[in-house]
Short mmCIF file of N, CA and C in Angstrom, two decimals:
data_model
loop_
_atom_site.label_atom_id
_atom_site.label_comp_id
_atom_site.label_asym_id
_atom_site.label_seq_id
_atom_site.Cartn_x
_atom_site.Cartn_y
_atom_site.Cartn_z
N UNK A 1 23.77 -1.11 -26.94
CA UNK A 1 23.13 -0.52 -28.12
C UNK A 1 21.69 -1.01 -28.24
N UNK A 2 21.50 -2.32 -28.02
CA UNK A 2 20.15 -2.88 -28.13
C UNK A 2 19.21 -2.25 -27.10
N UNK A 3 19.72 -2.03 -25.89
CA UNK A 3 18.90 -1.43 -24.82
C UNK A 3 18.52 0.00 -25.19
N UNK A 4 19.45 0.73 -25.80
CA UNK A 4 19.19 2.12 -26.20
C UNK A 4 18.06 2.17 -27.24
N UNK A 5 18.08 1.24 -28.20
CA UNK A 5 17.04 1.19 -29.23
C UNK A 5 15.69 0.83 -28.61
N UNK A 6 15.70 -0.13 -27.66
CA UNK A 6 14.45 -0.52 -27.00
C UNK A 6 13.86 0.65 -26.22
N UNK A 7 14.71 1.41 -25.52
CA UNK A 7 14.24 2.58 -24.78
C UNK A 7 13.65 3.62 -25.74
N UNK A 8 14.30 3.82 -26.88
CA UNK A 8 13.82 4.79 -27.86
C UNK A 8 12.47 4.36 -28.43
N UNK A 9 12.35 3.07 -28.75
CA UNK A 9 11.09 2.57 -29.28
C UNK A 9 9.97 2.67 -28.23
N UNK A 10 10.30 2.41 -26.98
CA UNK A 10 9.31 2.51 -25.91
C UNK A 10 8.84 3.95 -25.76
N UNK A 11 9.78 4.91 -25.75
CA UNK A 11 9.42 6.32 -25.67
C UNK A 11 8.59 6.75 -26.87
N UNK A 12 8.92 6.26 -28.04
CA UNK A 12 8.17 6.59 -29.25
C UNK A 12 6.74 6.05 -29.15
N UNK A 13 6.61 4.82 -28.65
CA UNK A 13 5.28 4.22 -28.47
C UNK A 13 4.43 5.02 -27.51
N UNK A 14 5.02 5.51 -26.44
CA UNK A 14 4.28 6.35 -25.48
C UNK A 14 3.87 7.66 -26.14
N UNK A 15 4.80 8.26 -26.89
CA UNK A 15 4.51 9.54 -27.55
C UNK A 15 3.38 9.41 -28.57
N UNK A 16 3.33 8.28 -29.24
CA UNK A 16 2.29 8.08 -30.26
C UNK A 16 0.98 7.59 -29.66
N UNK A 17 0.99 7.27 -28.36
CA UNK A 17 -0.22 6.81 -27.71
C UNK A 17 -0.46 5.32 -27.86
N UNK A 18 0.52 4.59 -28.39
CA UNK A 18 0.37 3.14 -28.56
C UNK A 18 0.54 2.44 -27.20
N UNK A 19 1.45 2.96 -26.40
CA UNK A 19 1.74 2.41 -25.08
C UNK A 19 1.27 3.40 -24.02
N UNK A 20 0.58 2.91 -22.98
CA UNK A 20 0.15 3.78 -21.90
C UNK A 20 1.36 4.13 -21.03
N UNK A 21 1.57 5.42 -20.74
CA UNK A 21 2.70 5.78 -19.87
C UNK A 21 2.42 5.34 -18.44
N UNK A 22 3.46 5.08 -17.65
CA UNK A 22 3.25 4.71 -16.25
C UNK A 22 2.59 5.85 -15.50
N UNK A 23 1.69 5.52 -14.58
CA UNK A 23 0.97 6.55 -13.84
C UNK A 23 1.90 7.25 -12.86
N UNK A 24 1.75 8.56 -12.77
CA UNK A 24 2.56 9.33 -11.83
C UNK A 24 1.87 9.32 -10.46
N UNK A 25 2.63 9.25 -9.38
CA UNK A 25 2.01 9.29 -8.06
C UNK A 25 1.32 10.62 -7.83
N UNK A 26 0.19 10.59 -7.14
CA UNK A 26 -0.57 11.80 -6.86
C UNK A 26 0.02 12.46 -5.61
N UNK A 27 0.40 13.74 -5.69
CA UNK A 27 0.96 14.39 -4.50
C UNK A 27 -0.10 14.53 -3.41
N UNK A 28 0.29 14.25 -2.19
CA UNK A 28 -0.62 14.35 -1.06
C UNK A 28 -0.26 15.60 -0.28
N UNK A 29 -1.28 16.42 0.01
CA UNK A 29 -1.04 17.65 0.76
C UNK A 29 -0.66 17.31 2.19
N UNK A 30 0.33 18.02 2.70
CA UNK A 30 0.74 17.80 4.08
C UNK A 30 -0.14 18.63 5.00
N UNK A 31 -0.10 18.32 6.27
CA UNK A 31 -0.88 19.07 7.25
C UNK A 31 -0.49 20.54 7.28
N UNK A 32 0.81 20.81 7.10
CA UNK A 32 1.28 22.20 7.12
C UNK A 32 0.60 23.03 6.04
N UNK A 33 0.52 22.50 4.82
CA UNK A 33 -0.12 23.23 3.72
C UNK A 33 -1.60 23.44 4.02
N UNK A 34 -2.24 22.45 4.61
CA UNK A 34 -3.67 22.53 4.92
C UNK A 34 -3.91 23.62 5.97
N UNK A 35 -3.07 23.66 6.99
CA UNK A 35 -3.22 24.67 8.04
C UNK A 35 -2.99 26.07 7.50
N UNK A 36 -1.97 26.22 6.63
CA UNK A 36 -1.66 27.53 6.08
C UNK A 36 -2.83 28.07 5.25
N UNK A 37 -3.46 27.21 4.47
CA UNK A 37 -4.55 27.68 3.61
C UNK A 37 -5.78 28.06 4.43
N UNK A 38 -5.97 27.45 5.60
CA UNK A 38 -7.12 27.79 6.43
C UNK A 38 -6.98 29.17 7.08
N UNK A 39 -5.73 29.54 7.40
CA UNK A 39 -5.50 30.82 8.09
C UNK A 39 -5.81 32.01 7.20
N UNK A 40 -5.69 31.88 5.91
CA UNK A 40 -5.87 33.03 5.00
C UNK A 40 -7.30 33.50 4.93
#
């Protein structure tokens, strides 16, 4: 129960902008996508 409340408070803090959300990894284009876009 305590963990559930802590998770809720953490999510609320992120939603309100009090806590910075963890950074999402940046997707890296693969060679296949790069080659396909050049052919067009």
